[in-house]
Amino acid sequence: MDSATPTLADADADAALTRAHALFLQQRDAEALPLARAAAEAMPRRPDAWTLRGILEQRLGRPQAAESAYRAALRVAPRYADAWTNLGNLLRERGDRAGTLRAFRQA
C-alpha cells in the first residue's frame, strides 16, 4: 500500500468500496482509486474490491498495477468472471493475443 492510500478499519472498508464504486460510475477515477486500494487491502478476500481497483488502475494508465489487482482477485476467486474479463481486455490492449484468449476462455 502506498502512502496516498488511506488505511481503513474493517467496519469502514465496505463503505469505502461502495463510495469508490459510486465515484467510478461518475468517472471520478482519481478520487475513487485511493478508496478502492484501501478497500482491497482491508478486505483481501473480496474479489470485487480487487477487480474495481484493477479497473481504476487501468483507466488511470497503470497497466502493471491493474494486472496485479486482477490477478489478486483471481487468487481469491479463481472463477471470478469479472476479473477474467477485465484481465482479458488489458491483455488485448497490450497485444497479448494468447493471454487474451486464455483469459476470455476462463471468463
CSV table of C-alpha atoms in Angstrom, one decimal:
chain,number,residue,atom,x,y,z
A,1,MET,CA,0.0,0.0,0.0
A,2,ASP,CA,1.4,3.4,-0.9
A,3,SER,CA,1.4,6.5,1.3
A,4,ALA,CA,-1.5,8.0,-0.6
A,5,THR,CA,-3.8,5.1,0.3
A,6,PRO,CA,-5.8,5.6,3.5
A,7,THR,CA,-5.9,2.7,5.9
A,8,LEU,CA,-9.4,1.5,6.9
A,9,ALA,CA,-10.9,-0.3,9.9
A,10,ASP,CA,-12.8,-3.3,8.8
A,11,ALA,CA,-16.1,-1.6,9.6
A,12,ASP,CA,-15.3,1.2,7.1
A,13,ALA,CA,-13.9,-0.9,4.3
A,14,ASP,CA,-17.2,-1.9,2.8
A,15,ALA,CA,-18.4,1.8,2.8
A,16,ALA,CA,-15.1,2.8,1.1
A,17,LEU,CA,-15.7,0.2,-1.6
A,18,THR,CA,-19.3,1.4,-2.1
A,19,ARG,CA,-18.0,5.0,-2.3
A,20,ALA,CA,-15.2,4.0,-4.7
A,21,HIS,CA,-17.8,2.3,-7.0
A,22,ALA,CA,-20.0,5.4,-6.9
A,23,LEU,CA,-17.1,7.6,-7.9
A,24,PHE,CA,-16.1,5.1,-10.6
A,25,LEU,CA,-19.6,5.3,-12.1
A,26,GLN,CA,-19.2,9.1,-12.2
A,27,GLN,CA,-15.9,8.7,-14.0
A,28,ARG,CA,-14.1,10.3,-11.0
A,29,ASP,CA,-11.4,7.6,-11.2
A,30,ALA,CA,-8.6,9.6,-9.5
A,31,GLU,CA,-10.8,10.1,-6.4
A,32,ALA,CA,-12.0,6.5,-6.4
A,33,LEU,CA,-8.6,4.8,-6.7
A,34,PRO,CA,-7.3,5.5,-3.1
A,35,LEU,CA,-10.6,4.2,-1.7
A,36,ALA,CA,-10.5,1.1,-3.9
A,37,ARG,CA,-6.9,0.5,-2.9
A,38,ALA,CA,-7.7,0.8,0.8
A,39,ALA,CA,-10.8,-1.4,0.5
A,40,ALA,CA,-8.9,-4.1,-1.3
A,41,GLU,CA,-6.1,-4.1,1.3
A,42,ALA,CA,-8.6,-4.1,4.1
A,43,MET,CA,-10.8,-6.9,2.6
A,44,PRO,CA,-8.2,-9.0,0.7
A,45,ARG,CA,-10.8,-11.9,0.3
A,46,ARG,CA,-13.1,-9.7,-1.8
A,47,PRO,CA,-12.5,-10.2,-5.5
A,48,ASP,CA,-14.9,-7.4,-6.3
A,49,ALA,CA,-12.6,-5.0,-4.4
A,50,TRP,CA,-9.5,-6.1,-6.3
A,51,THR,CA,-11.3,-6.0,-9.6
A,52,LEU,CA,-12.5,-2.5,-9.1
A,53,ARG,CA,-9.0,-1.5,-8.1
A,54,GLY,CA,-7.7,-3.1,-11.3
A,55,ILE,CA,-10.3,-1.3,-13.5
A,56,LEU,CA,-9.4,2.1,-11.9
A,57,GLU,CA,-5.6,1.4,-12.2
A,58,GLN,CA,-6.1,0.5,-15.8
A,59,ARG,CA,-8.2,3.6,-16.6
A,60,LEU,CA,-5.6,5.8,-15.0
A,61,GLY,CA,-2.8,4.4,-17.2
A,62,ARG,CA,-1.3,1.9,-14.7
A,63,PRO,CA,-1.4,-1.4,-16.5
A,64,GLN,CA,1.1,-3.2,-14.3
A,65,ALA,CA,-0.9,-2.3,-11.2
A,66,ALA,CA,-4.1,-3.2,-12.9
A,67,GLU,CA,-2.8,-6.7,-13.9
A,68,SER,CA,-1.6,-7.2,-10.3
A,69,ALA,CA,-5.1,-6.3,-8.9
A,70,TYR,CA,-6.9,-8.6,-11.4
A,71,ARG,CA,-4.6,-11.5,-10.5
A,72,ALA,CA,-5.1,-10.8,-6.8
A,73,ALA,CA,-8.9,-11.1,-7.4
A,74,LEU,CA,-8.3,-14.4,-9.2
A,75,ARG,CA,-6.1,-15.8,-6.4
A,76,VAL,CA,-9.1,-15.2,-4.1
A,77,ALA,CA,-11.7,-16.4,-6.5
A,78,PRO,CA,-10.3,-18.4,-9.5
A,79,ARG,CA,-13.6,-18.4,-11.3
A,80,TYR,CA,-14.5,-14.7,-10.9
A,81,ALA,CA,-15.6,-13.8,-14.4
A,82,ASP,CA,-15.3,-10.0,-14.0
A,83,ALA,CA,-11.6,-10.3,-13.2
A,84,TRP,CA,-11.0,-12.7,-16.1
A,85,THR,CA,-12.9,-10.4,-18.5
A,86,ASN,CA,-11.0,-7.3,-17.4
A,87,LEU,CA,-7.7,-9.1,-17.4
A,88,GLY,CA,-8.5,-10.2,-20.9
A,89,ASN,CA,-9.3,-6.7,-22.0
A,90,LEU,CA,-6.0,-5.5,-20.5
A,91,LEU,CA,-4.0,-8.2,-22.3
A,92,ARG,CA,-5.8,-7.4,-25.5
A,93,GLU,CA,-4.7,-3.7,-25.2
A,94,ARG,CA,-1.1,-5.0,-24.8
A,95,GLY,CA,-1.4,-7.1,-27.9
A,96,ASP,CA,-1.1,-10.4,-26.0
A,97,ARG,CA,-3.4,-12.5,-28.2
A,98,ALA,CA,-2.7,-15.8,-26.4
A,99,GLY,CA,-3.2,-14.3,-23.0
A,100,THR,CA,-6.4,-12.6,-24.1
A,101,LEU,CA,-7.8,-15.8,-25.4
A,102,ARG,CA,-6.9,-17.7,-22.2
A,103,ALA,CA,-8.5,-15.1,-20.0
A,104,PHE,CA,-11.7,-14.9,-22.1
A,105,ARG,CA,-12.0,-18.7,-22.1
A,106,GLN,CA,-11.9,-18.6,-18.3
A,107,ALA,CA,-14.5,-15.9,-18.1
